[in-house]
Amino acid sequence: MSAPWVNVKDESFNQNRYRKDNALDLDDDDGGRGMVVESGRDKGVWRSKKSNTVEAERAVPEHELSRLRSVALRMVERVKVGSAGITQALVEAIHEKWEDDEVVKLKFGEPCALNMKRTHETLEKKTGGLVIWRSGSSVVLYRGISYNLKCVQSFIKQNNLDTSPEAKEYTAEEANYPKNVPKEQLSELCELNDLLDEIGPRFHDWTGCAPFPVDADLLPPMVLGYRCPFRVLPQGVKPCLSNKEMTEMRRLARTSPPHFALGRSRELQGLAVAMIKLWEKSAIAKIAIKRGVENTRNERMAEELKRLTRGVLVSRNKEYIVFYRGNDFMPPAVSEALRERQKEITEVLQNKEDQLRETASARVTPVSQGKGIKTPLLAGTLAETIAASSRWAPEASSVDVEELKRESASIKRAALIRDLDLRLLYAKQKLRKAEKALAKVQKDLDPSDLPTDSEIITEEERLLFRRIGLSMDPFLLVGRREVFDGTIENMHLHWKHRELVKIIVRGKSLPQVKHIAISLEAESGGVLVSVDNTLKGYAIILYRGKNYQMPFRLRPSNLLTRKKAFARSIELQRREALKHHVADLEERIELLKSGQEEDREPHKKSDGEEDDNLYLRVDESDYSSDEDESFLSSEEEEEET
């Protein structure tokens, strides 16, 4: 029985407060989990209470933690971390800040802000501090209770005092290996770490786990006497990887740690030497691109390394470049042994040839009965031929040199024409395949014709509607999908509240925009007012008509859906690119066959300069690869079957 002075509302409030207190107690006991009991119900819902600073709440007392957080909230100055991430310079700046203040406030930008949990762990690991508050991309870092200042350390050294075991001098913690790693994989990581120590200096600003990659920017840009590795393809081995093998290589590279960290795009001979040394024990070389470095181009890096090492490019993106050593890769020791063996075989063959020539000359040459031949005959041997040609051979004249250059240019031109013909055949096959895919995608597309009895507006009304439509703020945006069923639906929804609809088209030419405008007029049943070029793009104004009635079905069934329209745009883009590629190849073949490149400026250039110009115009990428040939053979087999 309750007391007469106790209000009923107060009593119910006290009961609800008691239930909430019990729920909070359960949360504290269960380590972040508790049952929240709703008022008037017996059942409860288990909810998880997440905290970003669990370690700080365990290590630091609650009153001290609240004091530090209040100090951090009053701080105005904060350290901004850019795209370079947590570097050694940032760690040193934090330690300098800790000499004056207990906490440091940091604000992270991309890409560190995309995964703040990993950034949190990396920051504590590299600085030795403790994150006491984290919200969004902002972090407050506490130096810790056992952090010793320089003045304290100097006082201890001067007075020869014994430090307590809790007060330890901070040393930067080294990166540990990933947790929960099997022993076999851990031993492989240790071996890789030792190998990377032999290759070059490490990149200590790496934010990932150990082993740290080699800093490729500290490797020498130019190596004296550098030559591409000697490659020999074993018998019965294909020169290129199949699609399945390439997929396996990419999966292997995705889980393996990076071996190098690169920031510059040119002068990579030192990195090429290091990659060749790594390929002796590893099949792939994974290169991480440094963040925050200006003017980095992963395309140029990949092209330069492919030219220097002749490896196989497995994958390339904004963060990593992966190279496979190739099926024809030979370690330097094996390649040197092969060179020596080839030299020995050449010498043996030369000696056999000389011996055969000596025996043949001995049979023909009469020998006197009293005297024999004391010195070996040199007539007809290879050594005698080389010596005679070096002493008495006439020097080549300028006419002969020009003739040789002209012949070599014609041979190279013929080889280039054959290669371009092969590439043209390959491109035409891909174009036929793209046209089939496009026809398959747009088989459900049945565009409507323009209505014959459409409404007519006067010129005065057209000018008025054009002015009103251009001044409208709401508009519809037509992108790469162009006209599909959702576009017509949005037009009818606009016409439900207003007479005009404004449509913006970007990235199209004027004939394409006119075609889109006619399609919109035919599919929606409206009246086209105008097509104008504005700052936002081409603006299409459509009037709904005086006798407009909203149709029962807003999305017409004769148009494509959003997904199919996107697939159609991709196939259209692929077909147009292939058409341009085929036209370019045909034009280049015609120019080479007709000899127009040599006859453009005959009065200004000599034959030698013309040939040099031809060599400059021929790029290494013009020649077809083995992959194209294999694709052609597979396509021909499919057509035959």
XYZ file of C-alpha atoms in Angstrom:
641
model
C 0.000 0.000 0.000
C 1.499 3.276 -1.113
C 1.700 6.384 1.031
C -1.109 8.946 0.555
C 1.322 11.737 -0.400
C 2.968 9.745 -3.205
C 1.662 10.690 -6.657
C 0.711 7.880 -9.047
C 2.697 9.477 -11.893
C 5.773 9.749 -9.679
C 5.451 6.103 -8.708
C 5.228 4.948 -12.334
C 8.186 7.185 -13.144
C 10.212 5.578 -10.335
C 9.307 2.085 -11.598
C 10.403 2.919 -15.131
C 13.609 4.439 -13.794
C 14.238 1.281 -11.747
C 13.809 -0.834 -14.892
C 16.256 1.348 -16.833
C 18.787 1.179 -13.991
C 18.545 -2.596 -14.002
C 19.042 -2.641 -17.752
C 22.152 -0.460 -17.404
C 23.470 -2.729 -14.690
C 23.030 -5.690 -16.992
C 24.926 -3.828 -19.693
C 27.841 -3.219 -17.337
C 27.924 -6.808 -16.158
C 27.765 -8.369 -19.615
C 30.576 -6.271 -21.033
C 28.598 -4.116 -23.430
C 25.446 -6.252 -23.816
C 22.158 -5.861 -22.007
C 18.396 -6.409 -22.217
C 16.355 -3.229 -22.641
C 12.885 -3.874 -21.130
C 10.070 -1.912 -22.729
C 7.407 -0.386 -20.466
C 4.220 -2.447 -20.303
C 5.816 -5.573 -21.846
C 7.458 -8.610 -20.345
C 9.742 -9.411 -23.264
C 13.012 -7.606 -23.907
C 15.370 -6.987 -26.793
C 19.105 -7.701 -26.626
C 21.132 -4.827 -27.993
C 24.901 -4.442 -28.326
C 26.554 -1.374 -26.896
C 29.595 -0.562 -29.023
C 32.492 1.533 -27.833
C 35.367 2.846 -29.914
C 37.746 3.137 -26.948
C 37.481 -0.134 -25.053
C 41.219 -0.341 -24.314
C 41.315 3.217 -22.982
C 38.325 2.573 -20.714
C 40.086 -0.482 -19.266
C 43.512 1.117 -18.787
C 42.597 4.638 -17.617
C 40.390 5.379 -14.570
C 36.986 6.834 -15.317
C 37.549 10.222 -13.636
C 40.908 10.640 -15.402
C 39.362 9.648 -18.728
C 36.567 12.218 -18.372
C 39.128 14.895 -17.453
C 41.275 14.133 -20.493
C 38.259 14.160 -22.783
C 37.127 17.520 -21.448
C 40.653 18.882 -22.008
C 40.574 17.567 -25.571
C 37.195 19.123 -26.260
C 38.525 22.534 -25.213
C 41.515 22.202 -27.544
C 41.327 24.345 -30.681
C 44.484 23.144 -32.412
C 44.345 19.816 -34.200
C 46.728 17.985 -36.508
C 45.397 17.314 -40.006
C 46.540 14.050 -41.591
C 46.468 13.971 -45.397
C 46.521 11.205 -47.938
C 50.068 10.151 -46.957
C 48.666 8.607 -43.770
C 50.592 7.838 -40.586
C 54.185 8.540 -41.562
C 57.337 8.776 -39.458
C 57.181 12.587 -39.686
C 53.672 12.515 -38.180
C 54.861 10.246 -35.337
C 57.704 12.642 -34.531
C 55.313 15.615 -34.595
C 52.997 13.814 -32.148
C 55.899 13.147 -29.758
C 56.922 16.795 -29.922
C 53.347 17.782 -29.119
C 53.256 15.384 -26.157
C 56.112 17.282 -24.507
C 53.708 20.175 -23.877
C 50.265 18.552 -23.799
C 48.911 15.250 -22.558
C 46.612 14.689 -25.510
C 46.751 15.408 -29.227
C 43.724 15.874 -31.444
C 43.973 14.536 -35.006
C 41.727 14.877 -38.042
C 42.153 12.219 -40.760
C 41.347 12.584 -44.432
C 40.958 9.977 -47.132
C 41.965 7.184 -47.460
C 42.623 6.745 -43.710
C 39.131 8.009 -42.892
C 37.559 5.163 -44.877
C 38.660 2.565 -42.299
C 39.041 4.297 -38.938
C 39.259 1.028 -37.013
C 42.455 0.058 -38.827
C 43.746 3.644 -38.529
C 43.054 3.507 -34.786
C 45.129 0.326 -34.378
C 47.971 1.594 -36.579
C 48.143 4.900 -34.702
C 48.418 3.203 -31.306
C 50.976 0.717 -32.629
C 53.281 3.311 -34.184
C 53.110 6.026 -31.525
C 52.675 3.936 -28.354
C 49.795 6.148 -27.218
C 46.180 5.408 -26.379
C 43.079 6.593 -28.230
C 40.649 7.931 -25.613
C 38.031 9.400 -27.956
C 37.055 8.746 -31.573
C 34.185 10.165 -33.561
C 34.009 9.993 -37.320
C 37.440 10.858 -38.686
C 38.548 12.739 -35.527
C 40.745 11.080 -32.911
C 42.143 12.154 -29.521
C 45.431 10.422 -28.661
C 46.666 10.232 -25.057
C 50.376 9.820 -24.400
C 49.830 7.343 -21.575
C 50.528 7.234 -17.841
C 54.010 5.707 -18.241
C 55.236 8.198 -20.845
C 58.547 9.752 -19.757
C 59.467 13.260 -20.810
C 62.997 14.265 -21.772
C 63.398 16.390 -18.671
C 62.417 13.425 -16.443
C 64.885 11.148 -18.200
C 67.707 13.670 -17.860
C 66.891 14.148 -14.119
C 67.009 10.373 -13.564
C 70.355 10.075 -15.321
C 71.892 12.967 -13.368
C 70.751 11.672 -9.954
C 71.280 7.949 -10.738
C 67.770 7.054 -9.637
C 66.130 3.680 -10.176
C 63.034 3.870 -12.337
C 59.934 1.943 -11.427
C 58.967 -0.965 -13.679
C 55.801 0.851 -14.692
C 57.617 3.952 -15.978
C 59.337 2.764 -19.117
C 60.930 4.890 -21.750
C 58.893 4.728 -24.931
C 60.485 3.265 -28.007
C 58.642 3.083 -31.282
C 56.975 -0.295 -31.503
C 57.863 -2.292 -34.546
C 55.158 -3.636 -36.791
C 54.078 -7.121 -35.857
C 53.103 -9.900 -38.169
C 49.387 -10.575 -38.732
C 47.635 -12.402 -35.927
C 46.272 -15.931 -36.136
C 48.722 -16.927 -38.868
C 49.719 -20.603 -39.297
C 53.313 -21.545 -38.535
C 54.113 -22.438 -42.140
C 52.892 -19.079 -43.415
C 54.700 -17.291 -40.597
C 57.975 -18.986 -41.540
C 57.425 -17.924 -45.159
C 56.900 -14.336 -44.031
C 60.127 -14.468 -42.026
C 62.041 -15.768 -45.061
C 60.513 -13.024 -47.199
C 61.533 -10.459 -44.590
C 65.166 -11.649 -44.735
C 65.095 -11.568 -48.539
C 63.747 -8.008 -48.579
C 66.538 -6.990 -46.193
C 69.059 -8.149 -48.787
C 67.311 -6.346 -51.656
C 67.225 -2.792 -50.317
C 66.178 -0.309 -47.601
C 62.707 -0.597 -46.108
C 59.774 1.799 -46.331
C 59.098 2.502 -42.642
C 55.996 4.648 -43.269
C 54.062 1.552 -44.359
C 50.779 1.358 -42.429
C 50.159 -2.349 -42.968
C 51.552 -5.385 -41.225
C 55.064 -6.775 -41.477
C 57.136 -7.380 -43.494
C 57.656 -3.773 -44.559
C 58.130 -3.333 -48.339
C 61.363 -2.091 -49.879
C 61.439 1.645 -50.601
C 61.912 1.646 -54.384
C 62.547 5.401 -54.446
C 65.806 4.848 -52.536
C 67.069 2.326 -55.099
C 69.459 3.681 -57.776
C 67.586 5.182 -60.755
C 70.244 4.070 -63.271
C 72.382 0.909 -63.154
C 75.608 0.846 -65.162
C 75.604 -1.923 -67.762
C 72.019 -3.018 -67.084
C 70.617 -5.577 -69.524
C 67.212 -7.238 -69.705
C 67.186 -10.764 -68.226
C 68.044 -13.664 -70.510
C 64.876 -15.625 -71.282
C 64.480 -19.084 -72.809
C 61.097 -20.769 -73.165
C 61.227 -24.468 -72.190
C 60.025 -26.972 -74.733
C 56.313 -27.746 -74.492
C 55.475 -24.662 -72.365
C 53.093 -21.986 -73.618
C 54.541 -18.472 -73.793
C 51.523 -16.795 -72.169
C 49.251 -17.620 -69.248
C 45.747 -18.934 -69.703
C 42.720 -17.205 -68.201
C 42.571 -19.703 -65.332
C 46.271 -19.278 -64.522
C 45.923 -15.493 -64.657
C 43.000 -15.664 -62.208
C 45.047 -17.824 -59.832
C 47.919 -15.323 -60.019
C 45.605 -12.453 -59.156
C 44.149 -14.339 -56.204
C 47.640 -15.136 -54.964
C 48.684 -11.500 -55.305
C 45.591 -10.293 -53.440
C 46.585 -12.090 -50.220
C 50.374 -11.645 -50.411
C 52.102 -8.621 -48.810
C 53.653 -5.999 -51.115
C 57.366 -6.325 -51.840
C 58.091 -2.763 -52.984
C 56.680 0.729 -52.389
C 57.072 3.073 -55.365
C 56.474 6.798 -55.779
C 58.278 7.862 -58.968
C 57.253 6.975 -62.496
C 60.586 7.016 -64.360
C 64.183 5.797 -63.986
C 63.342 2.397 -62.504
C 66.416 0.344 -63.410
C 67.284 -0.199 -59.733
C 63.768 -1.488 -59.090
C 64.046 -3.764 -62.149
C 67.268 -5.300 -60.773
C 65.578 -5.832 -57.393
C 62.553 -7.466 -59.052
C 64.800 -9.867 -60.973
C 66.525 -10.805 -57.724
C 63.144 -11.338 -56.049
C 61.899 -13.500 -58.925
C 64.568 -16.072 -58.130
C 62.492 -17.149 -55.109
C 59.052 -15.638 -55.739
C 56.859 -16.019 -58.820
C 55.280 -12.570 -58.508
C 56.439 -9.085 -57.541
C 53.838 -6.866 -55.888
C 54.470 -3.099 -55.945
C 52.477 -0.716 -53.744
C 52.034 2.855 -54.983
C 52.784 5.435 -52.303
C 49.936 7.634 -51.170
C 50.229 11.402 -51.072
C 52.987 11.558 -53.705
C 52.254 14.027 -56.497
C 52.363 13.211 -60.208
C 52.291 9.427 -59.840
C 51.084 7.525 -62.903
C 50.592 3.799 -62.553
C 50.310 3.367 -66.346
C 53.776 4.823 -66.907
C 55.218 2.775 -64.037
C 53.823 -0.454 -65.467
C 55.044 0.322 -69.012
C 58.554 1.204 -67.814
C 58.870 -1.939 -65.680
C 57.489 -4.146 -68.446
C 60.081 -2.723 -70.853
C 62.951 -3.211 -68.385
C 62.076 -6.673 -67.068
C 59.935 -8.172 -69.860
C 57.644 -9.625 -67.208
C 53.907 -10.290 -67.446
C 51.592 -7.613 -66.055
C 49.012 -9.442 -63.918
C 47.024 -6.515 -62.492
C 47.276 -2.753 -62.092
C 45.185 -0.204 -60.213
C 45.653 2.972 -58.163
C 47.180 1.094 -55.226
C 49.080 -1.961 -56.507
C 50.946 -3.229 -59.573
C 51.599 -6.989 -59.835
C 54.105 -8.577 -62.226
C 54.609 -12.273 -62.982
C 58.147 -13.310 -63.891
C 56.973 -15.242 -66.980
C 57.223 -18.843 -68.089
C 60.464 -18.120 -69.948
C 62.231 -16.524 -66.969
C 65.682 -17.878 -66.141
C 67.577 -17.009 -62.930
C 70.865 -15.162 -63.506
C 72.944 -18.223 -62.543
C 71.071 -20.459 -64.993
C 71.179 -17.860 -67.760
C 74.941 -17.379 -67.275
C 75.467 -21.144 -67.461
C 73.414 -21.289 -70.665
C 75.491 -18.485 -72.190
C 78.722 -20.279 -71.332
C 77.386 -23.534 -72.745
C 76.302 -21.809 -75.938
C 79.772 -20.245 -76.299
C 81.435 -23.634 -75.789
C 79.210 -25.241 -78.422
C 80.040 -22.445 -80.868
C 83.770 -22.906 -80.285
C 83.509 -26.690 -80.725
C 81.614 -26.304 -84.002
C 84.139 -23.753 -85.222
C 87.061 -26.071 -84.383
C 85.393 -28.965 -86.189
C 84.839 -26.801 -89.245
C 88.484 -25.684 -89.237
C 89.668 -29.282 -88.942
C 87.508 -30.364 -91.860
C 88.863 -27.534 -93.971
C 92.455 -28.416 -93.077
C 91.972 -32.076 -94.062
C 90.336 -31.062 -97.338
C 93.182 -28.662 -98.178
C 95.793 -31.307 -97.222
C 94.352 -33.752 -99.751
C 94.483 -31.247 -102.587
C 97.852 -29.632 -101.811
C 100.853 -31.710 -103.057
C 103.318 -32.504 -100.382
C 107.030 -32.900 -101.136
C 108.565 -36.224 -100.264
C 111.492 -34.859 -98.326
C 109.795 -32.129 -96.308
C 106.571 -32.215 -94.410
C 104.334 -29.345 -93.329
C 105.507 -27.957 -90.049
C 102.988 -25.073 -89.649
C 99.215 -25.582 -89.848
C 97.533 -24.349 -92.999
C 95.260 -21.338 -92.557
C 93.838 -21.134 -96.071
C 90.034 -21.449 -96.125
C 89.561 -21.398 -92.353
C 87.259 -19.031 -90.516
C 90.159 -17.259 -88.814
C 91.829 -16.632 -92.195
C 88.566 -15.251 -93.611
C 88.057 -12.876 -90.682
C 91.666 -11.667 -90.859
C 91.517 -11.135 -94.627
C 88.213 -9.266 -94.513
C 89.479 -7.005 -91.726
C 92.659 -6.127 -93.655
C 91.645 -5.973 -97.326
C 87.854 -5.737 -97.404
C 86.715 -2.442 -99.025
C 84.827 0.056 -96.915
C 81.114 0.395 -97.607
C 80.228 3.495 -99.606
C 77.375 5.879 -98.805
C 75.323 4.421 -101.664
C 75.615 0.920 -100.238
C 74.696 2.160 -96.765
C 71.602 3.940 -98.122
C 70.632 0.848 -100.094
C 70.926 -1.305 -96.964
C 68.846 1.171 -94.983
C 66.206 1.209 -97.713
C 66.044 -2.570 -97.789
C 65.775 -2.832 -94.005
C 63.009 -0.190 -94.004
C 61.051 -2.067 -96.668
C 61.414 -5.338 -94.736
C 60.221 -3.709 -91.538
C 57.328 -2.042 -93.401
C 56.233 -5.396 -94.798
C 56.382 -6.989 -91.332
C 54.345 -4.120 -89.927
C 51.710 -4.503 -92.652
C 51.378 -8.226 -91.888
C 51.032 -7.469 -88.190
C 48.399 -4.778 -88.805
C 46.448 -7.168 -91.039
C 46.402 -9.693 -88.198
C 45.244 -7.052 -85.729
C 42.572 -5.893 -88.185
C 41.229 -9.445 -88.461
C 41.182 -9.707 -84.670
C 39.356 -6.351 -84.336
C 36.720 -7.314 -86.932
C 36.017 -10.536 -85.062
C 35.507 -8.567 -81.847
C 33.268 -6.091 -83.706
C 31.026 -8.908 -84.962
C 30.868 -10.303 -81.442
C 29.923 -6.859 -80.048
C 27.164 -6.413 -82.639
C 25.686 -9.791 -81.691
C 25.743 -8.845 -77.997
C 24.102 -5.481 -78.772
C 21.349 -7.133 -80.802
C 20.737 -9.564 -77.948
C 20.443 -6.731 -75.404
C 18.086 -4.471 -77.360
C 15.786 -7.167 -78.752
C 13.065 -5.972 -76.299
C 13.349 -2.365 -77.522
C 10.434 -1.319 -79.766
C 10.469 2.498 -80.126
C 7.196 4.257 -80.896
C 6.549 6.412 -83.952
C 5.641 10.095 -83.796
C 1.874 10.624 -83.426
C 0.145 11.992 -86.524
C -2.517 13.969 -84.598
C -0.263 15.745 -82.094
C -1.239 19.090 -80.675
C 0.086 22.259 -82.298
C 1.190 25.291 -80.303
C 1.592 28.776 -81.708
C 4.886 30.584 -81.933
C 3.925 32.933 -79.082
C 3.096 29.977 -76.837
C 6.359 28.293 -77.825
C 8.398 31.370 -76.815
C 6.485 31.653 -73.537
C 6.911 27.953 -72.673
C 10.615 28.130 -73.607
C 11.196 31.080 -71.265
C 9.303 29.411 -68.421
C 11.039 26.062 -68.955
C 14.548 27.527 -68.981
C 13.849 29.371 -65.710
C 12.612 26.202 -63.956
C 14.757 24.839 -61.130
C 13.575 21.169 -61.100
C 14.813 19.106 -64.007
C 15.410 15.500 -65.091
C 18.897 14.305 -65.971
C 19.407 11.936 -68.914
C 22.751 10.115 -68.756
C 24.334 7.242 -70.610
C 21.162 5.118 -70.438
C 19.353 7.699 -72.599
C 15.584 7.020 -72.906
C 14.201 4.066 -70.903
C 10.969 3.323 -69.061
C 11.988 5.167 -65.875
C 12.576 8.394 -67.830
C 9.020 8.380 -69.192
C 7.644 7.614 -65.726
C 9.460 10.607 -64.218
C 8.150 12.849 -67.000
C 4.539 11.873 -66.191
C 5.181 12.453 -62.494
C 6.462 15.959 -63.340
C 3.429 16.644 -65.526
C 1.194 15.728 -62.604
C 2.096 19.015 -60.877
C 3.276 21.289 -63.728
C 2.694 21.721 -67.436
C 6.328 21.668 -68.513
C 9.228 19.325 -67.888
C 12.883 20.306 -68.252
C 15.363 17.567 -69.229
C 19.162 18.076 -69.135
C 21.386 15.972 -71.386
C 25.154 15.996 -70.833
C 28.058 14.586 -72.804
C 26.172 14.323 -76.115
C 26.481 16.098 -79.449
C 23.651 18.186 -80.908
C 22.442 15.496 -83.368
C 22.309 12.950 -80.546
C 20.355 15.392 -78.351
C 17.861 16.017 -81.167
C 17.381 12.259 -81.542
C 16.767 11.953 -77.768
C 14.263 14.837 -77.899
C 12.286 13.200 -80.728
C 12.293 9.875 -78.824
C 10.985 11.587 -75.667
C 8.231 13.306 -77.645
C 7.159 10.057 -79.295
C 7.202 7.910 -76.146
C 5.561 10.411 -73.761
C 2.979 11.923 -76.112
C 3.998 15.489 -75.234
C 4.906 18.450 -77.426
C 8.538 19.403 -77.994
C 9.037 23.101 -77.237
C 12.779 23.708 -77.729
C 16.289 22.309 -77.457
C 18.776 24.826 -76.008
C 22.435 24.732 -75.022
C 22.880 25.889 -71.412
C 25.704 25.905 -68.883
C 24.484 22.637 -67.368
C 24.178 20.942 -70.768
C 21.558 20.692 -73.473
C 18.076 21.515 -72.130
C 14.999 19.849 -73.689
C 11.634 21.517 -72.861
C 8.489 19.383 -73.320
C 4.867 20.546 -72.925
C 2.291 18.009 -71.746
C -0.545 19.352 -73.947
C -3.903 20.938 -73.260
C -5.838 17.660 -73.189
C -3.296 15.750 -71.103
C -4.430 12.691 -69.159
C -2.061 10.584 -67.070
C -1.846 7.067 -68.543
C -2.816 4.035 -66.519
C 0.673 2.532 -66.924
C 3.431 5.062 -66.334
C 6.260 2.811 -67.532
C 5.817 1.835 -71.191
C 6.397 -1.822 -71.974
C 8.065 -1.162 -75.344
C 11.160 0.426 -73.718
C 14.061 -1.142 -71.874
C 14.374 -1.308 -68.116
C 17.050 0.558 -66.206
C 19.362 -2.469 -66.042
C 18.962 -3.383 -69.700
C 19.442 0.241 -70.772
C 22.753 0.349 -68.905
C 23.874 -2.881 -70.591
C 22.841 -1.430 -73.961
C 24.924 1.720 -73.357
C 27.987 -0.404 -72.549
C 27.570 -2.464 -75.728
C 27.082 0.701 -77.800
C 30.239 2.205 -76.351
C 32.190 -0.993 -77.061
C 30.932 -1.152 -80.652
C 31.791 2.502 -81.358
C 35.290 2.060 -79.934
C 35.850 -1.022 -82.091
C 34.582 0.811 -85.187
C 37.088 3.629 -84.618
C 39.841 1.078 -84.013
C 39.043 -0.792 -87.252
C 38.944 2.448 -89.237
C 42.282 3.535 -87.782
C 43.914 0.207 -88.669
C 42.567 0.305 -92.224
C 43.848 3.850 -92.684
C 47.313 2.936 -91.409
C 47.472 -0.108 -93.684
C 46.497 1.994 -96.705
C 49.133 4.609 -95.834
C 51.842 1.966 -95.544
C 50.832 0.207 -98.749
C 50.603 3.370 -100.830
C 53.888 4.724 -99.482
C 52.431 8.106 -98.569
C 54.553 8.378 -95.470
C 57.752 8.526 -97.558
C 56.313 10.862 -100.224
C 54.875 13.574 -97.999
C 57.899 15.912 -97.955
C 60.479 14.530 -100.429
C 62.152 17.868 -101.000
C 62.876 18.398 -97.343
C 63.947 14.935 -96.238
C 66.465 12.451 -97.523
C 65.970 8.701 -97.676
C 67.754 8.131 -94.393
C 65.578 10.671 -92.608
C 62.467 9.102 -94.095
C 63.513 5.688 -92.808
C 64.241 7.134 -89.390
C 60.815 8.727 -89.397
C 59.301 5.363 -90.245
C 61.157 3.753 -87.335
C 59.884 6.476 -85.004
C 56.296 5.943 -86.123
C 56.500 2.211 -85.473
C 55.747 1.514 -81.820
C 56.466 -1.704 -79.967
C 52.770 -1.959 -79.185
C 52.004 -2.223 -82.924
C 53.196 -5.802 -83.039
C 50.656 -8.416 -82.076
C 51.237 -10.546 -79.030
C 50.996 -14.278 -78.643
C 47.730 -13.791 -76.816
C 46.127 -12.292 -79.939
C 47.345 -15.198 -82.058
C 45.988 -17.748 -79.608
C 42.660 -15.894 -79.526
C 42.513 -15.925 -83.317
C 43.193 -19.629 -83.492
C 40.499 -20.357 -80.902
C 37.987 -18.162 -82.775
C 38.740 -19.907 -86.061
C 38.254 -23.307 -84.434
C 34.893 -22.204 -83.047
C 33.775 -20.973 -86.456
C 34.813 -24.242 -88.093
C 32.913 -26.302 -85.562
